[in-house]
PDB file of C-alpha atoms in Angstrom:
ATOM      1  CA  VAL A   1     304.334 104.112 102.388  1.00 66.00           C
ATOM      2  CA  LEU A   2     307.130 105.488 100.306  1.00 66.00           C
ATOM      3  CA  ASP A   3     309.205 107.613 102.714  1.00 73.00           C
ATOM      4  CA  GLU A   4     312.696 109.029 102.388  1.00 74.00           C
ATOM      5  CA  GLN A   5     314.211 105.500 101.947  1.00 74.00           C
ATOM      6  CA  PHE A   6     312.531 105.250  98.562  1.00 74.00           C
ATOM      7  CA  CYS A   7     313.733 108.588  97.343  1.00 84.00           C
ATOM      8  CA  VAL A   8     316.607 109.394  95.049  1.00 85.00           C
ATOM      9  CA  GLN A   9     318.330 112.783  95.300  1.00 87.00           C
ATOM     10  CA  PHE A  10     317.916 114.908  92.219  1.00 87.00           C
ATOM     11  CA  GLY A  11     319.762 118.143  93.123  1.00 89.00           C
ATOM     12  CA  LYS A  12     318.063 119.487  96.266  1.00 87.00           C
ATOM     13  CA  ILE A  13     314.866 117.483  95.625  1.00 87.00           C
ATOM     14  CA  ASN A  14     313.981 114.138  96.930  1.00 86.00           C
ATOM     15  CA  ILE A  15     312.086 112.149  94.349  1.00 89.00           C
ATOM     16  CA  LYS A  16     310.177 108.971  95.148  1.00 86.00           C
ATOM     17  CA  GLU A  17     311.237 106.285  92.705  1.00 81.00           C
ATOM     18  CA  LEU A  18     309.160 103.155  92.303  1.00 79.00           C
ATOM     19  CA  GLU A  19     312.255 101.281  91.053  1.00 77.00           C
ATOM     20  CA  VAL A  20     313.764 101.526  94.479  1.00 72.00           C
ATOM     21  CA  PHE A  21     310.383 100.001  95.893  1.00 71.00           C
ATOM     22  CA  ARG A  22     310.453  97.217  93.247  1.00 74.00           C
ATOM     23  CA  GLN A  23     314.055  96.330  94.169  1.00 74.00           C
ATOM     24  CA  LEU A  24     313.415  96.269  97.995  1.00 70.00           C
ATOM     25  CA  TYR A  25     310.254  94.244  97.751  1.00 70.00           C
ATOM     26  CA  ASP A  26     310.901  92.226  94.422  1.00 68.00           C
ATOM     27  CA  ASP A  27     307.550  93.450  93.265  1.00 65.00           C
ATOM     28  CA  ASP A  28     306.514  94.517  89.746  1.00 66.00           C
ATOM     29  CA  SER A  29     302.918  95.574  90.622  1.00 64.00           C
ATOM     30  CA  GLU A  30     303.620  99.262  89.568  1.00 63.00           C
ATOM     31  CA  SER A  31     300.139  99.634  88.227  1.00 65.00           C
ATOM     32  CA  GLU A  32     298.691  99.150  91.658  1.00 74.00           C
ATOM     33  CA  ILE A  33     300.874 101.855  93.340  1.00 80.00           C
ATOM     34  CA  LEU A  34     299.919 105.580  93.896  1.00 84.00           C
ATOM     35  CA  ILE A  35     302.217 108.218  95.122  1.00 87.00           C
ATOM     36  CA  ILE A  36     300.404 110.800  97.188  1.00 88.00           C
ATOM     37  CA  ASP A  37     302.376 113.935  98.049  1.00 88.00           C
ATOM     38  CA  ASN A  38     302.105 117.584  98.592  1.00 87.00           C
ATOM     39  CA  ASN A  39     305.070 118.199  96.278  1.00 88.00           C
ATOM     40  CA  ILE A  40     304.699 117.290  92.560  1.00 91.00           C
ATOM     41  CA  PHE A  41     308.367 117.007  92.159  1.00 89.00           C
ATOM     42  CA  SER A  42     308.164 114.039  94.648  1.00 88.00           C
ATOM     43  CA  PHE A  43     306.575 111.865  92.019  1.00 88.00           C
ATOM     44  CA  SER A  44     308.016 113.474  88.856  1.00 88.00           C
ATOM     45  CA  PHE A  45     309.606 110.252  87.802  1.00 86.00           C
ATOM     46  CA  ASN A  46     306.169 108.477  87.971  1.00 86.00           C
ATOM     47  CA  ILE A  47     303.748 111.321  87.229  1.00 90.00           C
ATOM     48  CA  LYS A  48     300.981 108.904  86.045  1.00 89.00           C
ATOM     49  CA  GLN A  49     300.935 107.331  89.625  1.00 87.00           C
ATOM     50  CA  GLY A  50     301.086 110.575  91.500  1.00 90.00           C
ATOM     51  CA  ILE A  51     298.234 112.466  93.268  1.00 92.00           C
ATOM     52  CA  LEU A  52     298.988 115.912  94.499  1.00 93.00           C
ATOM     53  CA  ILE A  53     297.407 116.913  97.694  1.00 89.00           C
ATOM     54  CA  SER A  54     297.600 120.022  99.853  1.00 85.00           C
ATOM     55  CA  SER A  55     300.154 120.391 102.549  1.00 79.00           C
ATOM     56  CA  PHE A  56     299.095 118.933 105.946  1.00 74.00           C
ATOM     57  CA  LYS A  57     301.712 120.507 108.231  1.00 74.00           C
ATOM     58  CA  ASP A  58     300.340 122.354 111.272  1.00 77.00           C
ATOM     59  CA  ASN A  59     296.792 121.690 110.261  1.00 75.00           C
ATOM     60  CA  SER A  60     294.966 119.505 112.647  1.00 78.00           C
ATOM     61  CA  ASN A  61     291.737 119.912 110.680  1.00 82.00           C
ATOM     62  CA  ASP A  62     293.296 118.400 107.538  1.00 82.00           C
ATOM     63  CA  LYS A  63     290.868 115.932 105.782  1.00 84.00           C
ATOM     64  CA  GLU A  64     292.648 115.475 102.489  1.00 87.00           C
ATOM     65  CA  LEU A  65     293.638 111.730 102.952  1.00 84.00           C
ATOM     66  CA  ILE A  66     290.083 110.938 104.256  1.00 86.00           C
ATOM     67  CA  LEU A  67     288.467 112.633 101.194  1.00 89.00           C
ATOM     68  CA  LEU A  68     291.022 110.957  98.824  1.00 89.00           C
ATOM     69  CA  GLU A  69     290.294 107.619 100.373  1.00 88.00           C
ATOM     70  CA  GLU A  70     286.450 108.185  99.876  1.00 91.00           C
ATOM     71  CA  TYR A  71     287.131 109.179  96.179  1.00 89.00           C
ATOM     72  CA  LEU A  72     289.362 106.140  95.448  1.00 86.00           C
ATOM     73  CA  GLU A  73     286.831 103.649  96.925  1.00 85.00           C
TER      74      GLU A  73
END
């Protein structure tokens, strides 16, 4: 899970950066990583590995991740 510790600040936007992940975990398996977020700017540095989903805040009926998991299988 890439949370805020994996983000770089670009103006007022937090962007998830795979380079931070690679440095922390000494891992070059970038091709096996997906960034799933409800904000396209969050994965703008790695757009090919990003999947945009709808916002889940205050929605107890949200099924986005379940549907995405089924799709990816």
